[in-house]
CSV table of N, CA, C and O in Angstrom, one decimal:
chain,number,residue,atom,x,y,z
A,1,MET,N,6.7,0.6,-21.6
A,1,MET,CA,8.2,1.0,-21.0
A,1,MET,C,8.4,-0.9,-20.6
A,1,MET,O,8.3,-1.7,-20.3
A,2,THR,N,9.8,-0.9,-21.7
A,2,THR,CA,9.7,-2.6,-21.1
A,2,THR,C,11.4,-2.4,-20.7
A,2,THR,O,12.3,-1.6,-20.8
A,3,LEU,N,11.1,-3.5,-19.7
A,3,LEU,CA,12.2,-3.0,-18.5
A,3,LEU,C,13.2,-4.5,-18.6
A,3,LEU,O,12.4,-5.7,-19.1
A,4,SER,N,14.6,-4.5,-18.8
A,4,SER,CA,15.6,-5.7,-18.8
A,4,SER,C,15.2,-6.5,-17.4
A,4,SER,O,14.5,-5.9,-16.7
A,5,ALA,N,15.6,-7.7,-17.1
A,5,ALA,CA,15.7,-8.6,-15.9
A,5,ALA,C,16.0,-7.9,-15.1
A,5,ALA,O,15.2,-7.6,-14.0
A,6,GLU,N,17.4,-7.4,-14.5
A,6,GLU,CA,17.7,-7.2,-14.2
A,6,GLU,C,17.3,-5.4,-13.7
A,6,GLU,O,17.3,-5.2,-12.5
A,7,GLU,N,17.1,-4.7,-14.7
A,7,GLU,CA,16.3,-3.4,-14.2
A,7,GLU,C,15.0,-3.5,-13.3
A,7,GLU,O,14.2,-3.5,-12.3
A,8,ARG,N,14.6,-4.9,-13.8
A,8,ARG,CA,13.1,-5.0,-13.0
A,8,ARG,C,13.1,-5.6,-11.7
A,8,ARG,O,12.9,-5.0,-10.4
A,9,LYS,N,14.2,-6.4,-11.6
A,9,LYS,CA,14.6,-6.8,-10.2
A,9,LYS,C,14.9,-6.0,-9.4
A,9,LYS,O,15.0,-6.1,-8.1
A,10,ALA,N,16.1,-4.4,-9.6
A,10,ALA,CA,16.3,-3.6,-9.1
A,10,ALA,C,14.9,-2.4,-8.8
A,10,ALA,O,14.9,-2.1,-7.7
A,11,LEU,N,14.0,-2.5,-9.9
A,11,LEU,CA,12.8,-1.6,-9.5
A,11,LEU,C,12.0,-2.7,-7.9
A,11,LEU,O,11.8,-1.9,-7.3
A,12,VAL,N,11.7,-3.6,-8.4
A,12,VAL,CA,11.1,-4.6,-7.5
A,12,VAL,C,11.6,-4.5,-5.9
A,12,VAL,O,11.5,-4.2,-5.1
A,13,ALA,N,13.4,-4.4,-5.8
A,13,ALA,CA,13.9,-3.9,-4.8
A,13,ALA,C,14.0,-2.7,-4.3
A,13,ALA,O,13.7,-2.6,-2.5
A,14,ASN,N,14.2,-1.7,-4.9
A,14,ASN,CA,13.7,-0.5,-4.3
A,14,ASN,C,12.5,0.1,-4.1
A,14,ASN,O,12.0,0.5,-3.0
A,15,ARG,N,11.9,-0.6,-4.4
A,15,ARG,CA,10.0,-0.1,-3.7
A,15,ARG,C,9.9,-1.1,-2.6
A,15,ARG,O,8.6,-0.3,-1.8
A,16,ILE,N,10.5,-2.4,-2.3
A,16,ILE,CA,10.1,-2.9,-1.5
A,16,ILE,C,11.0,-2.0,-0.3
A,16,ILE,O,9.7,-2.0,1.0
A,17,GLU,N,11.9,-2.1,-0.6
A,17,GLU,CA,13.1,-1.0,1.0
A,17,GLU,C,11.9,0.3,0.9
A,17,GLU,O,11.8,0.7,1.6
A,18,LYS,N,11.3,1.0,0.0
A,18,LYS,CA,10.3,2.3,-0.1
A,18,LYS,C,9.1,1.9,0.8
A,18,LYS,O,8.7,2.6,1.7
A,19,SER,N,8.7,0.6,0.5
A,19,SER,CA,7.2,0.7,1.5
A,19,SER,C,7.9,0.1,3.0
A,19,SER,O,7.1,0.4,3.4
A,20,ARG,N,9.1,-0.6,3.8
A,20,ARG,CA,9.5,-0.9,4.4
A,20,ARG,C,10.0,0.9,5.5
A,20,ARG,O,9.7,1.0,6.4
A,21,GLN,N,10.6,1.7,4.7
A,21,GLN,CA,10.7,3.2,4.9
A,21,GLN,C,9.7,3.7,5.3
A,21,GLN,O,9.1,4.7,6.2
A,22,THR,N,8.8,3.7,4.3
A,22,THR,CA,7.1,4.0,4.5
A,22,THR,C,6.5,3.9,5.5
A,22,THR,O,6.3,4.6,6.3
A,23,LEU,N,6.9,2.6,5.7
A,23,LEU,CA,6.1,2.0,6.7
A,23,LEU,C,6.8,2.1,8.4
A,23,LEU,O,5.5,3.2,9.3
A,24,HIS,N,7.8,2.7,8.3
A,24,HIS,CA,8.7,3.1,9.6
A,24,HIS,C,8.0,4.7,9.6
A,24,HIS,O,8.2,4.8,10.6
A,25,GLU,N,7.9,5.3,9.2
A,25,GLU,CA,7.4,6.5,8.6
A,25,GLU,C,6.3,6.6,9.1
A,25,GLU,O,5.7,7.6,10.0
A,26,ALA,N,5.1,5.8,9.2
A,26,ALA,CA,4.1,6.2,9.3
A,26,ALA,C,3.8,5.9,11.0
A,26,ALA,O,3.3,6.5,11.3
A,27,LYS,N,4.5,5.1,10.9
A,27,LYS,CA,4.5,5.0,13.0
A,27,LYS,C,5.1,5.9,13.6
A,27,LYS,O,4.5,6.1,14.7
A,28,GLY,N,6.0,6.7,13.2
A,28,GLY,CA,6.4,7.7,13.6
A,28,GLY,C,5.5,8.5,13.6
A,28,GLY,O,5.6,9.6,14.9
A,29,ILE,N,4.7,8.9,12.5
A,29,ILE,CA,3.9,10.1,12.3
A,29,ILE,C,2.6,9.7,13.4
A,29,ILE,O,2.3,10.7,14.2
A,30,MET,N,2.6,8.5,14.0
A,30,MET,CA,1.5,7.9,14.0
A,30,MET,C,2.1,8.4,16.3
A,30,MET,O,0.9,9.3,16.5
A,31,GLN,N,2.9,8.4,16.3
A,31,GLN,CA,3.5,9.1,17.6
A,31,GLN,C,3.8,9.9,18.1
A,31,GLN,O,2.9,10.8,19.2
A,32,MET,N,3.2,11.3,17.0
A,32,MET,CA,3.3,12.1,17.1
A,32,MET,C,1.4,12.7,17.1
A,32,MET,O,1.2,14.2,17.2
A,33,LYS,N,1.0,11.7,16.5
A,33,LYS,CA,-0.6,12.5,16.2
A,33,LYS,C,-0.7,12.9,15.2
A,33,LYS,O,-2.5,13.9,15.1
A,34,PHE,N,-0.3,12.7,14.0
A,34,PHE,CA,-0.6,13.8,12.8
A,34,PHE,C,-0.9,12.6,11.9
A,34,PHE,O,-1.0,12.1,10.8
A,35,TRP,N,-2.4,12.0,12.3
A,35,TRP,CA,-3.5,10.8,11.5
A,35,TRP,C,-3.7,11.4,10.1
A,35,TRP,O,-3.6,9.7,9.4
A,36,SER,N,-3.8,12.1,9.9
A,36,SER,CA,-4.2,12.0,7.8
A,36,SER,C,-2.5,12.0,7.9
A,36,SER,O,-2.6,10.7,6.5
A,37,SER,N,-1.1,12.3,7.9
A,37,SER,CA,0.0,12.4,7.2
A,37,SER,C,0.2,10.5,7.5
A,37,SER,O,0.6,10.1,6.6
A,38,ALA,N,-0.7,10.1,8.4
A,38,ALA,CA,-0.2,8.6,9.4
A,38,ALA,C,-0.8,7.6,8.0
A,38,ALA,O,-0.7,6.7,7.8
A,39,ALA,N,-2.1,8.2,7.7
A,39,ALA,CA,-2.8,7.2,6.8
A,39,ALA,C,-2.6,7.4,5.7
A,39,ALA,O,-2.3,6.4,5.1
A,40,ASN,N,-1.8,8.3,4.9
A,40,ASN,CA,-1.3,9.1,3.6
A,40,ASN,C,0.2,7.7,3.8
A,40,ASN,O,0.0,6.9,2.7
A,41,ARG,N,1.1,7.9,4.7
A,41,ARG,CA,2.1,6.8,4.5
A,41,ARG,C,1.7,5.5,4.6
A,41,ARG,O,2.6,4.9,4.2
A,42,LEU,N,1.2,5.1,5.4
A,42,LEU,CA,0.2,3.5,5.5
A,42,LEU,C,-0.2,3.4,4.2
A,42,LEU,O,0.0,2.6,3.9
A,43,TYR,N,-0.7,4.2,3.4
A,43,TYR,CA,-1.3,3.9,2.5
A,43,TYR,C,-0.4,3.9,1.5
A,43,TYR,O,-0.3,2.2,0.2
A,44,TYR,N,0.8,4.4,1.4
A,44,TYR,CA,2.1,4.7,0.6
A,44,TYR,C,2.8,3.2,0.3
A,44,TYR,O,3.4,2.6,-0.4
A,45,ALA,N,3.2,3.0,2.6
A,45,ALA,CA,3.7,1.6,1.9
A,45,ALA,C,3.3,0.3,1.6
A,45,ALA,O,3.9,-0.4,1.1
A,46,CYS,N,1.7,0.3,1.3
A,46,CYS,CA,1.2,-0.8,0.6
A,46,CYS,C,1.4,-0.6,-0.6
A,46,CYS,O,1.2,-1.6,-1.8
A,47,TYR,N,1.2,0.7,-1.4
A,47,TYR,CA,1.1,1.0,-2.1
A,47,TYR,C,2.7,0.4,-3.3
A,47,TYR,O,2.8,-0.2,-4.4
A,48,TYR,N,3.9,0.8,-2.3
A,48,TYR,CA,4.9,0.5,-2.9
A,48,TYR,C,4.9,-0.8,-3.1
A,48,TYR,O,5.6,-1.4,-4.3
A,49,ILE,N,4.8,-1.6,-1.7
A,49,ILE,CA,4.9,-2.9,-2.1
A,49,ILE,C,3.9,-4.0,-3.3
A,49,ILE,O,4.5,-4.6,-3.9
A,50,THR,N,2.6,-2.9,-3.3
A,50,THR,CA,1.6,-3.5,-4.7
A,50,THR,C,2.9,-3.5,-5.6
A,50,THR,O,2.6,-4.0,-6.8
A,51,GLY,N,3.0,-2.4,-5.8
A,51,GLY,CA,4.0,-1.6,-7.0
A,51,GLY,C,5.2,-2.4,-7.5
A,51,GLY,O,5.2,-3.3,-8.4
A,52,ALA,N,5.8,-3.4,-6.2
A,52,ALA,CA,6.9,-4.2,-6.6
A,52,ALA,C,6.4,-5.2,-7.1
A,52,ALA,O,7.2,-6.0,-8.2
A,53,LEU,N,5.1,-5.7,-5.9
A,53,LEU,CA,4.3,-7.4,-6.6
A,53,LEU,C,4.0,-7.4,-8.4
A,53,LEU,O,3.7,-8.0,-9.0
A,54,LEU,N,3.4,-6.2,-8.8
A,54,LEU,CA,2.8,-5.9,-9.8
A,54,LEU,C,3.8,-5.8,-10.7
A,54,LEU,O,4.2,-6.7,-11.8
A,55,VAL,N,5.1,-5.2,-10.9
A,55,VAL,CA,6.3,-5.3,-11.5
A,55,VAL,C,6.9,-6.3,-12.2
A,55,VAL,O,7.5,-7.1,-12.4
A,56,LYS,N,6.9,-6.8,-10.2
A,56,LYS,CA,7.8,-8.5,-10.9
A,56,LYS,C,7.3,-9.4,-11.5
A,56,LYS,O,8.1,-10.4,-12.2
A,57,ASN,N,6.0,-8.9,-11.6
A,57,ASN,CA,4.7,-10.2,-12.7
A,57,ASN,C,4.8,-9.6,-13.5
A,57,ASN,O,3.7,-10.2,-15.0
A,58,GLY,N,5.3,-8.5,-14.2
A,58,GLY,CA,5.1,-7.9,-15.2
A,58,GLY,C,4.1,-6.8,-15.9
A,58,GLY,O,3.8,-7.0,-17.2
A,59,TYR,N,3.3,-6.5,-14.7
A,59,TYR,CA,2.2,-5.9,-14.6
A,59,TYR,C,2.6,-4.3,-14.6
A,59,TYR,O,3.5,-3.5,-13.8
A,60,ILE,N,1.7,-3.2,-15.6
A,60,ILE,CA,2.5,-1.8,-15.0
A,60,ILE,C,1.3,-0.9,-14.9
A,60,ILE,O,0.0,-1.0,-15.9
A,61,ALA,N,1.1,-0.3,-14.2
A,61,ALA,CA,-0.1,0.5,-14.0
A,61,ALA,C,-0.1,2.0,-14.0
A,61,ALA,O,1.5,2.7,-14.5
A,62,GLN,N,-0.6,2.8,-14.7
A,62,GLN,CA,-0.3,4.2,-14.9
A,62,GLN,C,-1.2,5.0,-13.3
A,62,GLN,O,-1.0,6.3,-13.0
A,63,THR,N,-2.2,4.6,-12.8
A,63,THR,CA,-2.7,5.5,-11.8
A,63,THR,C,-3.3,4.3,-10.9
A,63,THR,O,-2.7,3.8,-10.7
A,64,HIS,N,-3.6,5.3,-9.9
A,64,HIS,CA,-3.3,4.1,-8.2
A,64,HIS,C,-4.5,3.3,-8.3
A,64,HIS,O,-4.7,2.8,-7.9
A,65,THR,N,-5.6,4.1,-9.2
A,65,THR,CA,-6.9,3.1,-9.4
A,65,THR,C,-6.6,2.1,-10.4
A,65,THR,O,-6.9,0.6,-10.0
A,66,GLY,N,-5.3,2.0,-11.1
A,66,GLY,CA,-4.6,0.8,-11.9
A,66,GLY,C,-4.0,-0.4,-11.3
A,66,GLY,O,-4.6,-1.2,-11.3
A,67,VAL,N,-3.3,0.3,-10.1
A,67,VAL,CA,-2.6,-0.4,-9.3
A,67,VAL,C,-3.9,-1.3,-8.5
A,67,VAL,O,-2.9,-2.6,-8.5
A,68,ALA,N,-4.8,-0.7,-7.5
A,68,ALA,CA,-5.9,-1.3,-6.8
A,68,ALA,C,-6.5,-2.7,-7.9
A,68,ALA,O,-7.1,-3.2,-7.3
A,69,ARG,N,-6.6,-2.3,-9.3
A,69,ARG,CA,-7.3,-3.0,-10.3
A,69,ARG,C,-6.5,-4.2,-10.9
A,69,ARG,O,-6.9,-5.1,-10.7
A,70,LEU,N,-5.5,-3.7,-10.8
A,70,LEU,CA,-4.4,-4.8,-11.2
A,70,LEU,C,-4.5,-6.0,-9.5
A,70,LEU,O,-3.9,-7.4,-10.2
A,71,LEU,N,-3.9,-5.1,-8.7
A,71,LEU,CA,-4.4,-6.1,-8.1
A,71,LEU,C,-5.1,-7.4,-7.5
A,71,LEU,O,-5.4,-8.3,-7.2
A,72,GLY,N,-6.4,-6.8,-7.8
A,72,GLY,CA,-7.5,-7.7,-7.4
A,72,GLY,C,-8.2,-8.3,-8.4
A,72,GLY,O,-8.4,-9.6,-7.8
A,73,LEU,N,-7.5,-8.0,-10.3
A,73,LEU,CA,-7.6,-9.0,-11.0
A,73,LEU,C,-6.4,-10.0,-10.9
A,73,LEU,O,-7.1,-11.4,-10.7
A,74,HIS,N,-5.8,-9.8,-10.5
A,74,HIS,CA,-4.3,-10.9,-11.0
A,74,HIS,C,-3.8,-11.7,-9.6
A,74,HIS,O,-3.3,-12.7,-9.4
A,75,PHE,N,-3.6,-11.0,-8.5
A,75,PHE,CA,-3.7,-11.5,-6.5
A,75,PHE,C,-5.0,-11.6,-6.5
A,75,PHE,O,-5.0,-13.1,-5.4
A,76,ILE,N,-5.9,-11.1,-6.1
A,76,ILE,CA,-7.1,-11.0,-4.9
A,76,ILE,C,-8.3,-11.8,-5.7
A,76,ILE,O,-8.4,-13.2,-5.0
A,77,LYS,N,-8.8,-12.0,-7.0
A,77,LYS,CA,-9.6,-13.2,-8.0
A,77,LYS,C,-8.6,-14.6,-7.6
A,77,LYS,O,-9.7,-15.1,-7.4
A,78,THR,N,-7.6,-14.6,-8.2
A,78,THR,CA,-7.1,-15.7,-8.3
A,78,THR,C,-6.6,-16.4,-6.7
A,78,THR,O,-6.7,-17.4,-6.9
A,79,GLY,N,-7.0,-15.7,-5.5
A,79,GLY,CA,-6.7,-16.2,-4.2
A,79,GLY,C,-5.1,-16.4,-3.9
A,79,GLY,O,-5.2,-17.1,-2.8
A,80,LEU,N,-4.6,-16.0,-4.3
A,80,LEU,CA,-3.1,-15.6,-4.4
A,80,LEU,C,-3.1,-14.9,-3.0
A,80,LEU,O,-1.9,-14.9,-2.2
A,81,ILE,N,-3.8,-13.9,-2.7
A,81,ILE,CA,-3.9,-12.7,-1.7
A,81,ILE,C,-5.5,-13.2,-0.9
A,81,ILE,O,-6.4,-13.1,-1.7
A,82,SER,N,-5.9,-13.5,0.3
A,82,SER,CA,-7.3,-13.8,0.9
A,82,SER,C,-8.2,-11.8,0.4
A,82,SER,O,-7.2,-11.0,0.5
A,83,LYS,N,-8.9,-12.3,0.3
A,83,LYS,CA,-10.4,-10.9,-0.1
A,83,LYS,C,-10.1,-10.0,1.2
A,83,LYS,O,-9.8,-9.0,1.4
A,84,GLU,N,-9.8,-10.6,2.4
A,84,GLU,CA,-9.7,-10.1,4.2
A,84,GLU,C,-8.1,-9.3,3.5
A,84,GLU,O,-9.1,-7.9,3.8
A,85,ILE,N,-7.7,-9.3,2.8
A,85,ILE,CA,-6.2,-8.8,3.5
A,85,ILE,C,-6.4,-8.0,2.0
A,85,ILE,O,-6.0,-6.6,2.7
A,86,GLY,N,-7.2,-8.3,0.9
A,86,GLY,CA,-7.0,-7.0,-0.7
A,86,GLY,C,-7.9,-6.5,0.1
A,86,GLY,O,-7.7,-4.5,-0.3
A,87,LYS,N,-8.9,-6.0,1.1
A,87,LYS,CA,-9.8,-4.9,1.5
A,87,LYS,C,-8.8,-4.2,2.4
A,87,LYS,O,-9.5,-2.8,2.5
A,88,THR,N,-8.1,-4.3,2.8
A,88,THR,CA,-6.7,-3.7,4.0
A,88,THR,C,-6.7,-2.8,2.9
A,88,THR,O,-6.8,-1.7,2.7
A,89,TYR,N,-6.2,-2.7,1.2
A,89,TYR,CA,-5.1,-2.1,1.2
A,89,TYR,C,-6.6,-1.3,0.1
A,89,TYR,O,-6.5,0.2,0.1
A,90,ASN,N,-8.0,-1.9,0.1
A,90,ASN,CA,-8.6,-0.5,-0.5
A,90,ASN,C,-9.4,0.7,0.9
A,90,ASN,O,-9.9,1.5,0.2
A,91,LYS,N,-9.4,-0.3,2.1
A,91,LYS,CA,-9.7,0.3,3.1
A,91,LYS,C,-8.9,2.1,2.8
A,91,LYS,O,-8.7,3.0,3.2
A,92,LEU,N,-7.3,1.5,3.4
A,92,LEU,CA,-6.2,2.6,3.1
A,92,LEU,C,-6.6,3.8,1.8
A,92,LEU,O,-6.2,5.3,2.4
A,93,PHE,N,-7.0,2.9,0.6
A,93,PHE,CA,-6.8,3.8,-0.7
A,93,PHE,C,-7.8,5.1,-0.2
A,93,PHE,O,-7.5,6.0,-0.3
A,94,GLU,N,-9.3,4.5,0.3
A,94,GLU,CA,-10.3,5.6,0.9
A,94,GLU,C,-9.8,6.4,1.5
A,94,GLU,O,-10.0,7.5,1.8
A,95,LEU,N,-9.1,5.7,2.8
A,95,LEU,CA,-8.4,7.0,3.9
A,95,LEU,C,-7.9,7.8,3.1
A,95,LEU,O,-7.6,9.1,3.9
A,96,ARG,N,-6.6,7.4,2.6
A,96,ARG,CA,-6.0,8.4,1.8
A,96,ARG,C,-6.7,9.3,1.3
A,96,ARG,O,-6.3,10.3,1.4
A,97,GLN,N,-7.7,8.9,0.3
A,97,GLN,CA,-8.3,10.0,-0.2
A,97,GLN,C,-9.0,10.9,0.5
A,97,GLN,O,-8.8,12.4,0.3
A,98,THR,N,-9.3,10.5,1.7
A,98,THR,CA,-10.1,11.2,2.7
A,98,THR,C,-9.6,12.2,3.3
A,98,THR,O,-9.5,13.2,3.2
A,99,GLY,N,-8.5,12.3,3.4
A,99,GLY,CA,-7.3,12.4,3.9
A,99,GLY,C,-6.9,13.8,3.6
A,99,GLY,O,-6.7,15.2,3.6
A,100,ASP,N,-6.5,13.6,2.4
A,100,ASP,CA,-6.0,14.4,1.6
A,100,ASP,C,-6.9,15.2,0.9
A,100,ASP,O,-6.7,16.2,0.2
A,101,TYR,N,-8.0,14.8,0.6
A,101,TYR,CA,-9.2,15.3,-0.3
A,101,TYR,C,-10.5,16.3,-0.1
A,101,TYR,O,-11.5,16.7,-0.5
A,102,ASP,N,-10.5,15.2,1.6
A,102,ASP,CA,-12.1,16.3,1.8
A,102,ASP,C,-11.7,16.5,2.9
A,102,ASP,O,-11.6,16.5,3.8
A,103,ASP,N,-12.3,17.6,2.3
A,103,ASP,CA,-12.6,19.0,3.1
A,103,ASP,C,-13.5,19.0,4.6
A,103,ASP,O,-13.2,20.0,6.0
A,104,TRP,N,-14.5,17.7,4.6
A,104,TRP,CA,-15.4,17.9,5.3
A,104,TRP,C,-15.0,17.0,6.8
A,104,TRP,O,-16.1,16.3,7.7
A,105,ARG,N,-14.4,16.3,6.4
A,105,ARG,CA,-13.9,14.9,7.6
A,105,ARG,C,-12.6,14.8,7.8
A,105,ARG,O,-11.7,15.0,6.9
A,106,THR,N,-12.1,14.6,8.9
A,106,THR,CA,-11.0,15.2,9.9
A,106,THR,C,-10.7,13.2,10.1
A,106,THR,O,-11.5,12.2,10.5
A,107,ILE,N,-9.3,12.8,9.6
A,107,ILE,CA,-9.0,11.0,9.8
A,107,ILE,C,-8.6,11.3,11.4
A,107,ILE,O,-8.1,12.8,11.7
A,108,GLU,N,-9.4,10.5,12.6
A,108,GLU,CA,-9.3,10.0,13.3
A,108,GLU,C,-8.2,9.0,14.1
A,108,GLU,O,-8.0,8.2,13.0
A,109,GLN,N,-7.7,9.0,15.3
A,109,GLN,CA,-6.8,8.2,15.6
A,109,GLN,C,-7.2,6.9,15.7
A,109,GLN,O,-6.6,5.8,14.8
A,110,GLU,N,-8.9,6.2,15.4
A,110,GLU,CA,-8.8,5.4,15.4
A,110,GLU,C,-8.9,4.8,13.9
A,110,GLU,O,-8.8,3.8,14.1
A,111,ASP,N,-9.4,5.8,13.3
A,111,ASP,CA,-9.2,5.2,12.3
A,111,ASP,C,-8.4,4.7,11.5
A,111,ASP,O,-8.2,3.9,10.6
A,112,VAL,N,-7.1,5.6,12.0
A,112,VAL,CA,-5.6,5.2,11.2
A,112,VAL,C,-5.2,3.7,12.3
A,112,VAL,O,-4.8,3.0,11.8
A,113,GLU,N,-4.9,4.1,13.8
A,113,GLU,CA,-4.7,2.9,14.7
A,113,GLU,C,-5.6,1.0,14.1
A,113,GLU,O,-4.6,0.2,14.1
A,114,ASP,N,-6.5,2.0,13.8
A,114,ASP,CA,-7.3,0.2,13.5
A,114,ASP,C,-6.5,-0.5,12.2
A,114,ASP,O,-7.1,-1.5,12.0
A,115,LEU,N,-6.0,0.4,11.4
A,115,LEU,CA,-5.6,-0.1,9.9
A,115,LEU,C,-3.9,-0.2,9.5
A,115,LEU,O,-3.1,-1.1,9.3
A,116,LEU,N,-3.6,-0.7,11.4
A,116,LEU,CA,-2.0,-0.8,11.1
A,116,LEU,C,-1.7,-2.3,11.3
A,116,LEU,O,-0.7,-2.1,10.2
A,117,GLN,N,-2.2,-2.8,12.1
A,117,GLN,CA,-1.7,-3.8,11.8
A,117,GLN,C,-2.2,-5.0,10.7
A,117,GLN,O,-1.8,-5.8,10.3
A,118,PRO,N,-3.6,-4.7,9.8
A,118,PRO,CA,-4.0,-5.1,8.6
A,118,PRO,C,-2.8,-4.6,7.4
A,118,PRO,O,-2.5,-5.5,6.7
A,119,ALA,N,-2.2,-3.5,7.9
A,119,ALA,CA,-1.2,-2.8,6.6
A,119,ALA,C,0.0,-3.9,7.1
A,119,ALA,O,0.7,-3.9,5.6
A,120,GLU,N,-0.1,-3.9,8.3
A,120,GLU,CA,1.2,-4.9,8.1
A,120,GLU,C,1.7,-5.9,8.0
A,120,GLU,O,2.1,-6.8,7.1
A,121,LYS,N,0.2,-7.2,7.9
A,121,LYS,CA,-0.3,-8.1,7.5
A,121,LYS,C,-0.5,-8.5,6.2
A,121,LYS,O,0.3,-9.1,5.3
A,122,PHE,N,-0.9,-7.0,5.3
A,122,PHE,CA,-1.2,-7.0,3.8
A,122,PHE,C,0.6,-6.8,2.9
A,122,PHE,O,1.5,-7.7,2.5
A,123,ILE,N,1.6,-6.2,4.0
A,123,ILE,CA,2.6,-6.2,3.6
A,123,ILE,C,3.4,-7.5,4.1
A,123,ILE,O,4.2,-8.1,2.4
A,124,GLU,N,3.1,-7.9,4.7
A,124,GLU,CA,4.1,-9.5,5.2
A,124,GLU,C,3.5,-10.4,4.2
A,124,GLU,O,4.7,-11.0,3.7
A,125,THR,N,2.3,-10.6,3.7
A,125,THR,CA,1.9,-11.1,2.4
A,125,THR,C,1.7,-10.9,1.3
A,125,THR,O,2.8,-12.0,0.4
A,126,VAL,N,2.1,-10.0,1.3
A,126,VAL,CA,2.6,-9.5,-0.6
A,126,VAL,C,4.4,-9.5,-0.3
A,126,VAL,O,5.0,-10.4,-1.2
A,127,GLU,N,5.0,-10.0,0.8
A,127,GLU,CA,6.4,-9.6,0.3
A,127,GLU,C,6.7,-11.0,0.6
A,127,GLU,O,8.0,-11.7,-0.2
A,128,LYS,N,6.1,-12.3,0.6
A,128,LYS,CA,6.0,-13.7,1.0
A,128,LYS,C,6.0,-14.0,-0.2
A,128,LYS,O,6.7,-15.2,-1.3
A,129,LEU,N,4.8,-13.5,-0.9
A,129,LEU,CA,4.6,-13.2,-2.7
A,129,LEU,C,5.4,-13.2,-3.6
A,129,LEU,O,6.2,-13.9,-4.4
A,130,LEU,N,6.5,-11.8,-3.6
A,130,LEU,CA,7.8,-11.6,-3.7
A,130,LEU,C,8.6,-12.9,-3.5
A,130,LEU,O,9.7,-12.4,-4.8
A,131,ASN,N,8.8,-13.5,-2.3
A,131,ASN,CA,10.1,-14.2,-2.6
A,131,ASN,C,9.6,-15.4,-2.8
A,131,ASN,O,11.2,-16.0,-3.0
A,132,GLU,N,8.6,-15.6,-3.5
A,132,GLU,CA,8.4,-17.0,-3.7
A,132,GLU,C,9.0,-17.1,-5.3
A,132,GLU,O,9.4,-16.6,-6.0
């Protein structure tokens, strides 16, 4: 799929806004103590902002794993995003997978609360790259 410059810009803006809204959702869900749902929304907030970064730079991923792979290859390995901040994305991906598909493990409060600040830092870092 080839996007015009205008379409790409609109898609990036849409994904940034979707990331912000989803982060806000995650915080609201945390207040209600639905930890699995909060983990899901935190992951998606980071996923949407990462998607914006990939689109802006001309990368297209077909899967969640593909998004993680492209993020690692083009932004973490190159030092544009630190490895520490990049690990947040992977932790959230794993936690979301656990919450959505693992019948034997329950997502707990500390699992999610410990990732809120790193998720916010991840989003802030990616937004800075998007604004360069």
